[in-house]
Short mmCIF file of C-alpha atoms in Angstrom, two decimals:
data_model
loop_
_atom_site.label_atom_id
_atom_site.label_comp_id
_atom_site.label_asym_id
_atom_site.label_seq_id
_atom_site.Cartn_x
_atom_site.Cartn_y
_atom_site.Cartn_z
CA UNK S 1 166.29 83.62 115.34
CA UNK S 2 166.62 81.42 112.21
CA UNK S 3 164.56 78.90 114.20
CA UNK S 4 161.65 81.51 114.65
CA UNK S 5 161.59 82.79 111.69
CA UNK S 6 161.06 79.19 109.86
CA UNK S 7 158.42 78.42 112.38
CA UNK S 8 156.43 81.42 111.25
CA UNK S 9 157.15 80.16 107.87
CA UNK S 10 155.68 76.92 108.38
CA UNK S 11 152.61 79.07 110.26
CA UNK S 12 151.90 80.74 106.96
CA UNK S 13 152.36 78.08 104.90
CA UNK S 14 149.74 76.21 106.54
CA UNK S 15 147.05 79.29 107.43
CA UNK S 16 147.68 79.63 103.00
CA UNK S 17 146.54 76.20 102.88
CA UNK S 18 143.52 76.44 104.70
CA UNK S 19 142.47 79.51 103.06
CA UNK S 20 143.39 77.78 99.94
CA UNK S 21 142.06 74.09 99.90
CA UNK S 22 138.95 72.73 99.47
CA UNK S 23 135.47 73.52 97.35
CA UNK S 24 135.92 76.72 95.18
CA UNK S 25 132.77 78.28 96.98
CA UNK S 26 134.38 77.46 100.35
CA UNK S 27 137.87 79.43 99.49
CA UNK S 28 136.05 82.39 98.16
CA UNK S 29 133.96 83.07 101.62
CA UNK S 30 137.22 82.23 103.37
CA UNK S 31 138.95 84.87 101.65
CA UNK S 32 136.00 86.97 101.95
CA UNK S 33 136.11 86.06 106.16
CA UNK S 34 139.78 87.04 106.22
CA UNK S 35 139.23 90.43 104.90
CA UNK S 36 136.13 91.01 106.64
CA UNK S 37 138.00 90.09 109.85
CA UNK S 38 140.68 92.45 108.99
CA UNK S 39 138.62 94.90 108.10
CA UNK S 40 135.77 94.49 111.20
CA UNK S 41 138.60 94.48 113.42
CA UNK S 42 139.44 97.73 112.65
CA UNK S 43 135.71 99.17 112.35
CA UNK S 44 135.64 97.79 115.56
CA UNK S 45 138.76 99.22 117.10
CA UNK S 46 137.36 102.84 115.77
CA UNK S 47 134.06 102.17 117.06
CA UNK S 48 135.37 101.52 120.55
CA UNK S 49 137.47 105.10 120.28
CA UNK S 50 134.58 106.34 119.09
CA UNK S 51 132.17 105.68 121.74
CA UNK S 52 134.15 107.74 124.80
CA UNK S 53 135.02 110.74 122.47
CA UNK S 54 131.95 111.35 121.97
CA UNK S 55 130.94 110.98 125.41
CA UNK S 56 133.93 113.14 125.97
CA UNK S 57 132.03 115.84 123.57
CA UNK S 58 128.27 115.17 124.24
CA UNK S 59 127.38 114.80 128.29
CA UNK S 60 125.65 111.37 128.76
CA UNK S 61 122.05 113.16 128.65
CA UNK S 62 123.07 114.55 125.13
CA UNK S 63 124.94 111.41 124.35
CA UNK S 64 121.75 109.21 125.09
CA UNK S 65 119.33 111.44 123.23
CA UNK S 66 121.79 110.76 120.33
CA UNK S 67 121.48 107.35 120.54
CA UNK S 68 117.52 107.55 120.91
CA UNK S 69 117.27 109.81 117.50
CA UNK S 70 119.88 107.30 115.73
CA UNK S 71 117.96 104.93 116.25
CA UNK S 72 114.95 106.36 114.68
CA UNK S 73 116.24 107.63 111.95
CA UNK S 74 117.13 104.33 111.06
CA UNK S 75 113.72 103.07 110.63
CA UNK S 76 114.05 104.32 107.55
CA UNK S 77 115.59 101.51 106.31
CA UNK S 78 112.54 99.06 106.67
CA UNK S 79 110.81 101.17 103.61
CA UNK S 80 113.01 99.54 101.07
CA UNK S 81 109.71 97.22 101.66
CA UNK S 82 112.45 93.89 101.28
CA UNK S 83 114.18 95.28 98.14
CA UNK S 84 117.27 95.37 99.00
CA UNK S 85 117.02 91.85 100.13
CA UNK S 86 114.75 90.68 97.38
CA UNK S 87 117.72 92.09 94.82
CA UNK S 88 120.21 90.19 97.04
CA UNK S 89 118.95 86.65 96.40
CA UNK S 90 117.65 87.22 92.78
CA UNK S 91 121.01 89.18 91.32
CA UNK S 92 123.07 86.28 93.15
CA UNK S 93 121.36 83.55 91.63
CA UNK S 94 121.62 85.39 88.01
CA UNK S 95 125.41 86.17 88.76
CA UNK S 96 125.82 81.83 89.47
CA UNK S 97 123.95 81.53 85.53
CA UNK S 98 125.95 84.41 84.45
CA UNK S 99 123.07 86.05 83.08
CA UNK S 100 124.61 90.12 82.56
CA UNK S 101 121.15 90.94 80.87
CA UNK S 102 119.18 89.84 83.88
CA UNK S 103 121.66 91.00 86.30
CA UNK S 104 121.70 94.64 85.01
CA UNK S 105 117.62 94.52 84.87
CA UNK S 106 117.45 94.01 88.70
CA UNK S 107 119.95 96.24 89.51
CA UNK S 108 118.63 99.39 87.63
CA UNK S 109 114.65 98.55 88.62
CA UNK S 110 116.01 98.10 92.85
CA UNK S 111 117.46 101.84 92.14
CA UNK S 112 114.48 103.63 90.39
CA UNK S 113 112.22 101.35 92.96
CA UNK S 114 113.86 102.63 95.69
CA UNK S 115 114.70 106.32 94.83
CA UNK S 116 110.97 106.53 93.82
CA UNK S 117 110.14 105.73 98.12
CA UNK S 118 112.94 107.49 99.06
CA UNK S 119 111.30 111.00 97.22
CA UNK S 120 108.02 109.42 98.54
CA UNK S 121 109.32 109.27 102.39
CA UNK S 122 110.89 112.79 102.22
CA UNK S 123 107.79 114.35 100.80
CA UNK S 124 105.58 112.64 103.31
CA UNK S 125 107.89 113.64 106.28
CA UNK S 126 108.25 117.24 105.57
CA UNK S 127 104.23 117.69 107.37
CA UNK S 128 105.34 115.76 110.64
CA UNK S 129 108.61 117.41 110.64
CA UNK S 130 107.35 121.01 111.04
CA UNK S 131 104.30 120.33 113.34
CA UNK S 132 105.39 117.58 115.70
CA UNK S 133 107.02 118.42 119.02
CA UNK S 134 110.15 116.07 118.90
CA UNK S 135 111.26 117.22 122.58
CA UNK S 136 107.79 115.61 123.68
CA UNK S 137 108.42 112.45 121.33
CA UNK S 138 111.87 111.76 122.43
CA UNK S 139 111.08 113.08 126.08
CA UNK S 140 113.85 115.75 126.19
CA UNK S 141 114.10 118.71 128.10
CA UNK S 142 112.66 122.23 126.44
CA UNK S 143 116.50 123.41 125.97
CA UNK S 144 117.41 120.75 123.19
CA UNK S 145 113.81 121.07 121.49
CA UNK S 146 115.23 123.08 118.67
CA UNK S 147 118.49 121.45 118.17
CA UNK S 148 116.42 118.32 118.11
CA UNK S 149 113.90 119.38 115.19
CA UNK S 150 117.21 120.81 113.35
CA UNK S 151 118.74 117.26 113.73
CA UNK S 152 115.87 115.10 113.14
CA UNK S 153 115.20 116.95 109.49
CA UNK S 154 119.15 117.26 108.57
CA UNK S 155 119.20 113.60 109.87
CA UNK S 156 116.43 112.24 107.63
CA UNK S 157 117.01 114.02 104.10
CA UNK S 158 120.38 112.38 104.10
CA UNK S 159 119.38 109.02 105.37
CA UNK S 160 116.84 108.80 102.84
CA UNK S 161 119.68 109.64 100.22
CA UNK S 162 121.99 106.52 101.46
CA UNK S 163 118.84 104.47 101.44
CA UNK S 164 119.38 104.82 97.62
CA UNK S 165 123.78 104.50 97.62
CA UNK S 166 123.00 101.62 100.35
CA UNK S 167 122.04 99.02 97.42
CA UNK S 168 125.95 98.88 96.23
CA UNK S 169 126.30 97.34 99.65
CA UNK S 170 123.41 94.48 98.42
CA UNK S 171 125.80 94.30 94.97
CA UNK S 172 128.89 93.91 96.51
CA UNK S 173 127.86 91.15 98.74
CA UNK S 174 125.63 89.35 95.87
CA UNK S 175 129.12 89.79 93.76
CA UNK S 176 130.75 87.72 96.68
CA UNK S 177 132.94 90.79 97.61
CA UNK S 178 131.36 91.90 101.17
CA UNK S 179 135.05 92.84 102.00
CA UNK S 180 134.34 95.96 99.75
CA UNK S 181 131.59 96.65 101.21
CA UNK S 182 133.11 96.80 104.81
CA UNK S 183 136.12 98.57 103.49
CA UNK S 184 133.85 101.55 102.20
CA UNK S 185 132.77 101.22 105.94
CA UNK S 186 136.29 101.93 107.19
CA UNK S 187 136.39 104.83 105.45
CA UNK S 188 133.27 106.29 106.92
CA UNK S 189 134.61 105.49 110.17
CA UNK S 190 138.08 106.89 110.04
CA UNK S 191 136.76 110.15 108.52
CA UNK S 192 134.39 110.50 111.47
CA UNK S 193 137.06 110.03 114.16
CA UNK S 194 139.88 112.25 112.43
CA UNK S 195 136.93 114.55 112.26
CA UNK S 196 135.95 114.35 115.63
CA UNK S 197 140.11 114.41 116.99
CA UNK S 198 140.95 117.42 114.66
CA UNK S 199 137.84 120.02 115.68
CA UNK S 200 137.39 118.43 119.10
CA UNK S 201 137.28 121.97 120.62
CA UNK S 202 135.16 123.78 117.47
CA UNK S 203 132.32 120.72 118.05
CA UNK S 204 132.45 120.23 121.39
CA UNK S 205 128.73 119.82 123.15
CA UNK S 206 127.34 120.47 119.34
CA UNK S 207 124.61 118.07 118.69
CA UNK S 208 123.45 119.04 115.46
CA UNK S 209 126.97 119.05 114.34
CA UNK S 210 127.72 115.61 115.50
CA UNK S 211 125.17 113.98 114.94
CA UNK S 212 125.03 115.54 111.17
CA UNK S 213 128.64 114.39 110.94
CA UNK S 214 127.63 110.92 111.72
CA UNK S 215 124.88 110.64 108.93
CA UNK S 216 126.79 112.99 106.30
CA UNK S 217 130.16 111.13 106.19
CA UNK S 218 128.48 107.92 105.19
CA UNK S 219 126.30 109.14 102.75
CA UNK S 220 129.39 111.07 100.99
CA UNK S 221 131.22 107.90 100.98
CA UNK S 222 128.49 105.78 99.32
CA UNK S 223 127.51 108.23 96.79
CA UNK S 224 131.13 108.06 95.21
CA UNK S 225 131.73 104.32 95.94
CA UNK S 226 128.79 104.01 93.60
CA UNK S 227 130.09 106.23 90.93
CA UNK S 228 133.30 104.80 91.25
CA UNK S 229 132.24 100.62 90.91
CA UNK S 230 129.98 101.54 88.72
CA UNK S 231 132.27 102.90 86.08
CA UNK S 232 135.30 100.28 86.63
CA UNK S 233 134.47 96.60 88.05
CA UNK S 234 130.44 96.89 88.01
CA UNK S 235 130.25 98.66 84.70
CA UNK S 236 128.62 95.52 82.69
CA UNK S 237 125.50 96.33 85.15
CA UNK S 238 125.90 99.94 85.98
CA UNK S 239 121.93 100.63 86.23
CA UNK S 240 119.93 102.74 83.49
CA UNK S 241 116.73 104.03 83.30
CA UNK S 242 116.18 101.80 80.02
CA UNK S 243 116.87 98.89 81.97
CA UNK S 244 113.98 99.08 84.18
CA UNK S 245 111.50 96.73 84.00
CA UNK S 246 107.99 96.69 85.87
CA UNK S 247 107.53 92.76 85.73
CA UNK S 248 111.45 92.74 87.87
CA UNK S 249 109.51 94.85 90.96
CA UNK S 250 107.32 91.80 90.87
CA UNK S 251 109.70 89.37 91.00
CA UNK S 252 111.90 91.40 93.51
CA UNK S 253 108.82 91.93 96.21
CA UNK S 254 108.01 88.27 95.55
CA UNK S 255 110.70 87.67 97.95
CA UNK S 256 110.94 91.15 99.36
CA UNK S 257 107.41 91.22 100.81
CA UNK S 258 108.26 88.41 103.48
CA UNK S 259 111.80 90.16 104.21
CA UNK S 260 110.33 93.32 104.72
CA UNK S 261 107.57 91.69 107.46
CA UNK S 262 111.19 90.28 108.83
CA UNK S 263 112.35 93.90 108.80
CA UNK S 264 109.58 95.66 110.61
CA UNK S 265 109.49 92.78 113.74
CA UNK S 266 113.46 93.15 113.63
CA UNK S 267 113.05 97.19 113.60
CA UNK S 268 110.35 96.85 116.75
CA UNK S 269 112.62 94.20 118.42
CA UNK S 270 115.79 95.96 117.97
CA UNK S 271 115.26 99.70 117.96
CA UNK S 272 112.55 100.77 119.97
CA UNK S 273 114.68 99.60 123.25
CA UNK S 274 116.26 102.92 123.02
CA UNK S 275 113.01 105.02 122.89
CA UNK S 276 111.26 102.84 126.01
CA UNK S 277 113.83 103.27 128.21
CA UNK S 278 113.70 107.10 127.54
CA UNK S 279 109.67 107.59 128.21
CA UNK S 280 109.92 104.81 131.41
CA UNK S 281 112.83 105.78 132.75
CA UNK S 282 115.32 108.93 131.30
CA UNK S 283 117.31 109.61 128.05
CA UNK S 284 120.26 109.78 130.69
CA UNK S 285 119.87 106.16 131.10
CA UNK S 286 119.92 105.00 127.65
CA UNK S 287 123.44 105.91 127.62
CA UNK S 288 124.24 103.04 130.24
CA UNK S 289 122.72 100.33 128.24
CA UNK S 290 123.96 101.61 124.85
CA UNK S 291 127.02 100.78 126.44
CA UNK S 292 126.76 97.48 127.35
CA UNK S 293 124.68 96.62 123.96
CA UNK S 294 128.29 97.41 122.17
CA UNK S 295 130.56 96.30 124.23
CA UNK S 296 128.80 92.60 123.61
CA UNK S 297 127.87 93.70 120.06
CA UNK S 298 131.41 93.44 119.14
CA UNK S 299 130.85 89.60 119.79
CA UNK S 300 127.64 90.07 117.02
CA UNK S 301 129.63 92.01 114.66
CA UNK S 302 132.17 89.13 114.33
CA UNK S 303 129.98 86.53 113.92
CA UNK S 304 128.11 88.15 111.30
CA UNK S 305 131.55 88.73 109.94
CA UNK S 306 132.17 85.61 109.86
CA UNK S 307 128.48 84.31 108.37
CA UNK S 308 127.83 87.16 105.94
CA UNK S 309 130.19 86.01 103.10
CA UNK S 310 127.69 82.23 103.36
CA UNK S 311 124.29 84.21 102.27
CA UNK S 312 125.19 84.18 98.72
CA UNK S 313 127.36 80.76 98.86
CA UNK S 314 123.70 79.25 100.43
CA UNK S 315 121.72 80.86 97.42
CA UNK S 316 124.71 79.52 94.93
CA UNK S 317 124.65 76.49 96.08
CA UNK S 318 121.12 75.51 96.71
CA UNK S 319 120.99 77.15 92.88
CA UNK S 320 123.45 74.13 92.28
CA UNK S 321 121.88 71.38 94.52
CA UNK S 322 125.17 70.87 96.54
CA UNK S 323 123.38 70.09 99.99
CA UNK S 324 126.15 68.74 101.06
CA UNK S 325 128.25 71.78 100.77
CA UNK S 326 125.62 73.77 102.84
CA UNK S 327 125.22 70.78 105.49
CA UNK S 328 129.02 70.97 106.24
CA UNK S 329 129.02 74.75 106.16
CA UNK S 330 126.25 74.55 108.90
CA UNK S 331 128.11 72.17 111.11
CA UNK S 332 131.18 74.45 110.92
CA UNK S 333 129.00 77.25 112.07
CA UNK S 334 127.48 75.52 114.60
CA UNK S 335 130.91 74.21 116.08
CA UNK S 336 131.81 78.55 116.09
CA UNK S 337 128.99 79.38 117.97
CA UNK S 338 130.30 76.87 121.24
CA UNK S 339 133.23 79.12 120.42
CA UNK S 340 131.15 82.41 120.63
CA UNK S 341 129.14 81.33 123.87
CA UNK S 342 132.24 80.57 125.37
CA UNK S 343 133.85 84.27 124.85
CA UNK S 344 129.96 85.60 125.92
CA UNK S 345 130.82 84.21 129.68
CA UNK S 346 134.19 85.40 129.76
CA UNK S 347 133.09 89.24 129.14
CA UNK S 348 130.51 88.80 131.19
CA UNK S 349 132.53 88.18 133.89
CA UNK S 350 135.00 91.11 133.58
CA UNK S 351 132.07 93.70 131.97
CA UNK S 352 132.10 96.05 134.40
CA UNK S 353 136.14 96.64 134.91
CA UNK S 354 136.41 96.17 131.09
CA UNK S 355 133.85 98.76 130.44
CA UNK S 356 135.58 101.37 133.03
CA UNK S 357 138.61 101.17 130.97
CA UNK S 358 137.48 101.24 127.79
CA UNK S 359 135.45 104.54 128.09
CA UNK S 360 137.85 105.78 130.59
CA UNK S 361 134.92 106.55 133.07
CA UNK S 362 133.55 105.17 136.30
CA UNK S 363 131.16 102.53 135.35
CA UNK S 364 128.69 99.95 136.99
CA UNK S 365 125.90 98.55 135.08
CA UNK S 366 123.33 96.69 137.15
CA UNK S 367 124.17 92.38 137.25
CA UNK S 368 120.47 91.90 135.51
CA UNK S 369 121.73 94.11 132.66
CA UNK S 370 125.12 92.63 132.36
CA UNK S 371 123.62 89.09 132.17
CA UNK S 372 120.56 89.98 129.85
CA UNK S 373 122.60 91.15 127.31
CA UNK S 374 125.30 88.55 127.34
CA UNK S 375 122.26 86.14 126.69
CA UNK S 376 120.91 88.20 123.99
CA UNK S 377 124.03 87.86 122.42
CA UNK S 378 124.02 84.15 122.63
CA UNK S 379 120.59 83.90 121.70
CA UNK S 380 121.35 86.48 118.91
CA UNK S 381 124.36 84.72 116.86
CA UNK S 382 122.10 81.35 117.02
CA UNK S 383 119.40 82.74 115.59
CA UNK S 384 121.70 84.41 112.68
CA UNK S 385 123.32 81.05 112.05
CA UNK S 386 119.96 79.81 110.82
CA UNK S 387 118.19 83.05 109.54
CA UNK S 388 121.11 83.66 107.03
CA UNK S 389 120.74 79.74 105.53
CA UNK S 390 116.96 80.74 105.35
CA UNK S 391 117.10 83.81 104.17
CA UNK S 392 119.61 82.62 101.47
CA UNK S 393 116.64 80.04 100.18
CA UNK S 394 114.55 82.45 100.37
CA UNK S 395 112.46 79.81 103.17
CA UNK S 396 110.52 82.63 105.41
CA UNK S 397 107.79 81.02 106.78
CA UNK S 398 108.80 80.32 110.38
CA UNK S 399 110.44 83.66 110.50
CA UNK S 400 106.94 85.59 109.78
CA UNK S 401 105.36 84.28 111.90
CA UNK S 402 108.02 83.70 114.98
CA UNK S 403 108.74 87.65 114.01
CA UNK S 404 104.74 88.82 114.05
CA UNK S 405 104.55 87.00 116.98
CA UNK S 406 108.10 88.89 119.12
CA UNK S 407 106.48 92.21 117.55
CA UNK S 408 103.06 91.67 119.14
CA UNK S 409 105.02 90.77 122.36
CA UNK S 410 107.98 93.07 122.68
CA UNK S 411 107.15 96.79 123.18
CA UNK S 412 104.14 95.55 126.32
CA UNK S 413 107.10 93.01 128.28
CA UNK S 414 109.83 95.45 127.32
CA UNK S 415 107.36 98.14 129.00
CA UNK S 416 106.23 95.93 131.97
CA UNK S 417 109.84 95.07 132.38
CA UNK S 418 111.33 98.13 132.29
CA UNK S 419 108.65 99.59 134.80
CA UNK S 420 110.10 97.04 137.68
CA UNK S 421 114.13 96.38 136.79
CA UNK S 422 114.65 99.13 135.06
CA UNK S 423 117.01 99.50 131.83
CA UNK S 424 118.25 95.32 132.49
CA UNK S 425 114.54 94.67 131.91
CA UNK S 426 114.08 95.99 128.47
CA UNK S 427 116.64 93.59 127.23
CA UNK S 428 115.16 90.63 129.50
CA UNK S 429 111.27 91.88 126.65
CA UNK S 430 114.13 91.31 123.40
CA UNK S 431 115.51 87.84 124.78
CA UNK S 432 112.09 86.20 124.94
CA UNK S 433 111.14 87.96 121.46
CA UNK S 434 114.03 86.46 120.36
CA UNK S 435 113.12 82.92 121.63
CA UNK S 436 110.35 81.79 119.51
CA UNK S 437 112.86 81.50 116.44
CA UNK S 438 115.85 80.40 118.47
CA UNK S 439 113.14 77.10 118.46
CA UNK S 440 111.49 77.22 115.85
CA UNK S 441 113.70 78.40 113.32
CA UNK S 442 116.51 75.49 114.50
CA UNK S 443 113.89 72.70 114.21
CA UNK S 444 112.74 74.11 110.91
CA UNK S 445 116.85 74.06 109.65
CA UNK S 446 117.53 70.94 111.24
CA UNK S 447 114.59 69.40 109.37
CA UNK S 448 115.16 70.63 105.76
CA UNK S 449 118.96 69.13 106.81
CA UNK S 450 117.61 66.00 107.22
CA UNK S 451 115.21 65.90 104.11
CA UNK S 452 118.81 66.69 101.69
CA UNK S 453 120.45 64.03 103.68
CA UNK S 454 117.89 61.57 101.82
CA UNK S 455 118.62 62.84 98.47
#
C-alpha cells in the first residue's frame, strides 16, 4: 500500500512538471489542453448517452430528419461573414500589446456587427418561412410537414440569437481560456440530458419539443455566461454602444472576408451530406451515417481539443517573432497525429460491435462507410493541424482557393456517389474535397517552416 501510494506520488509529481516546465506560452495551452480534455471527455461521454436516448424517443425516420434540419439551421453560422474569426485574431494580438482601449473597440463593434445580421437574417427569413414547403425541401412525409415548419421557425429565431451570445466563445478563446468556453458547453449538455431522463415519457416521439430543447438550452446558457463574464473577469471590455467604431468592421472583415469564403466551402463540405443522402436515398438513412460520423468524430473532437488552445499561442507568437516556438509546437502536433491515425484503425476495426453497444441497438453499417469515414477522419485532423497555424497568421490563400475548389466539386461527386454506393459514397465526395488542402495546405506550412528556419 505505502509502496503504491508513493508511486502515484512520484506519477503526479512528474505529470505537474510537464504541465509546468518550459516556455510560458507552452504551459498556458497545456493547462488549457488539460481542462479541455477534462472537460471534452465529459461532453463527449454525454454526447454518446445522448445519441441512443434520443433514438430511444424519436424513431430513426424522425431521428434522421432531426439531424437533416440541425444541420441546416446551422448554416446560419456562416453569416457572421468571418467576424467572429476576424475578432479572434485581431482581439488576441491586442490582448499580447495589452491594448484594453483597442480590445474593448473590437469587441463592442463584432456585437453591434453581428446583432445588426442577425435582425437582418430573421427579417429576411420570415417570407421563406411561411411560403416554402419544408416537407418537400427536406423530403419528409406529409405527416411531419407541420411539425417541421413549427421547428424550422422556433429553430431559427433562437439560433440567430446565439449567433450574437456565440462571440463570448471567440473572447474566451482569444483570452487563452477555451476551457471556459467548453465548460459553458457542459452545462448545455447536462441540462439537455437531465431534461431528456426526467420527462422521457411527457416528450417522447415530440419533435418540436426536442428539437426546441436542443437549440433553447444553449442559447439560455450563453445569454447569461455573457452577462455574467461580462460583469466580473471581462468587465475592462464589456462591449458598449459608444465603443463602436466603423473603421474596426474594416479592419475585422479584412481578415474576416477570406474566413468567411473558408466558412461557406466548409458549410457545403460538411453539412449538406445530411440533406443529399435524404433526396438520393431516405431521411431513414441519414440516421445510419450520423452514426458512424460521431462515433469517429469523437477522434475529431479530441484533436481539436487538443489544437484549439495553439490558435491564439500561433497569433501571440508570430506577434512576437518566436518561430521557433511555433516550429516545435508543429512537430509535437505532427508526432499526435501518428498517434491519432493509429486509434482511427483500431475503431475501425471493432465499429460495427462497438456501435451495437453503444446505442444498444442492432447495427451494421456497410464496410465502404466504415472505411470512408475513418479516412475522413485522418484526412480531417491533418488538415486542422495546418489550417489552425494558418488561420492563426491570418495566411488564407491556399485555403480559398483549395476550399472554392472542394465546393465546386462536392455536392456533384457526393451526388454521383451516393447514386451508386449509397450513404458510404457521400463521405467517399467529402474525402476528395478534403484532399486538395491535405496537399496543398502541408506544402504551403512546410514551406513558410523552412523560410523561419533561415531567420
Amino acid at each position: 500500500m505505502w509502496i503504491r501510494k508513493n508511486v502515484a506520488m512520484v506519477d503526479l509529481i512528474r505529470i505537474k512538471g510537464f504541465i509546468l516546465n518550459g516556455h510560458e506560452r507552452t504551459i498556458r495551452a497545456r493547462k488549457n489542453i488539460l481542462g479541455l480534455l477534462l472537460l471534452k471527455g465529459y461532453n463527449i461521454l454525454v454526447n454518446l448517452l445522448l445519441v441512443p436516448l434520443t433514438l430511444q424517443l424519436l424513431d430513426d425516420y424522425k431521428y434522421g430528419v432531426w439531424i437533416i434540419l440541425f444541420n441546416v439551421i446551422t448554416w446560419i453560422a456562416i453569416f457572421d461573414i468571418g467576424i467572429g474569426n476576424g475578432l479572434r485574431n485581431k482581439l488576441t494580438e491586442a490582448i499580447a500589446r495589452k491594448d484594453i482601449k483597442n480590445a474593448k473597440e473590437y469587441i463592442s463593434t463584432s456585437y453591434v456587427a453581428i446583432s445588426f445580421i442577425a435582425l437582418l437574417i430573421c427579417l429576411v427569413f420570415i417570407i421563406p418561412w411561411l411560403c416554402i414547403n419544408w416537407g418537400k425541401v427536406l423530403n419528409v412525409g406529409n405527416d411531419l410537414e407541420s411539425e417541421i415548419s413549427l421547428l424550422i421557425g422556433l429553430s431559427f429565431f433562437l439560433t440567430c440569437l446565439q449567433f450574437i451570445f456565440k462571440i463570448i466563445d471567440t473572447i474566451l478563446t482569444a483570452a487563452h481560456k477555451p476551457a471556459i468556453s467548453a465548460f459553458l458547453y457542459s452545462i448545455s449538455n447536462s441540462i439537455i440530458l437531465c431534461v431528456f431522463i426526467a420527462f422521457k415519457s411527457l416528450i417522447y416521439g415530440n419533435l418540436v419539443v426536442i428539437g426546441t430543447i436542443f437549440v433553447l438550452t444553449p442559447t439560455i446558457v450563453l445569454f447569461f455566461s455573457n452577462l455574467i463574464l461580462f460583469n466580473n473577469s471581462f468587465k475592462r471590455i464589456k462591449p458598449s454602444l459608444k465603443d463602436y467604431r466603423i473603421k474596426k468592421v474594416k479592419e475585422i472583415l479584412s481578415l474576416g472576408v477570406k474566413f468567411f469564403i473558408i466558412q461557406i466551402a466548409g458549410l457545403v463540405i460538411f453539412q449538406t451530406d445530411s440533406l443529399i443522402i435524404a433526396h438520393v436515398l431516405s431521411p431513414k438513412e441519414v440516421t445510419p451515417y450520423n452514426i458512424v460520423f460521431r462515433y469517429f468524430g469523437v477522434l475529431n473532437m479530441l484533436a481539436a481539443t487538443i489544437m484549439v488552445p495553439f490558435w491564439s499561442a500561433y497569433t501571440e507568437a508570430a506577434s512576437n517573432k518566436d518561430y521557433a516556438w511555433i516550429i516545435k509546437t508543429m512537430k509535437s502536433q505532427l508526432r499526435l497525429f501518428i498517434g491519432f491515425c493509429l486509434i482511427t484503425i483500431l475503431m475501425l476495426i471493432f465499429a460495427n460491435p462497438l456501435i451495437k453497444i453503444w446505442i444498444q441497438k442492432e447495427f451494421a453499417a456497410s464496410h465502404l462507410l466504415i472505411i470512408g469515414m475513418a479516412v475522413y477522419t485522418i484526412i480531417s485532423i491533418w488538415n486542422n493541424i495546418f489550417a489552425l497555424l494558418l488561420n492563426a497568421l491570418s495566411i488564407t490563400k491556399v485555403q480559398v482557393i483549395t476550399a472554392i475548389l472542394g465546393t465546386v466539386l462536392n455536392i456533384p461527386l457526393s451526388i454521383f456517389f451516393a447514386s451508386r454506393w449509397g450513404s458510404g459514397g457521400v463521405i467517399i465526395g467529402t474525402i476528395i474535397s478534403l484532399a486538395f488542402f491535405a496537399v496543398g495546405g502541408s506544402i504551403q506550412t512546410f514551406c513558410l517552416i523552412k523560410s523561419w528556419k533561415r531567420i
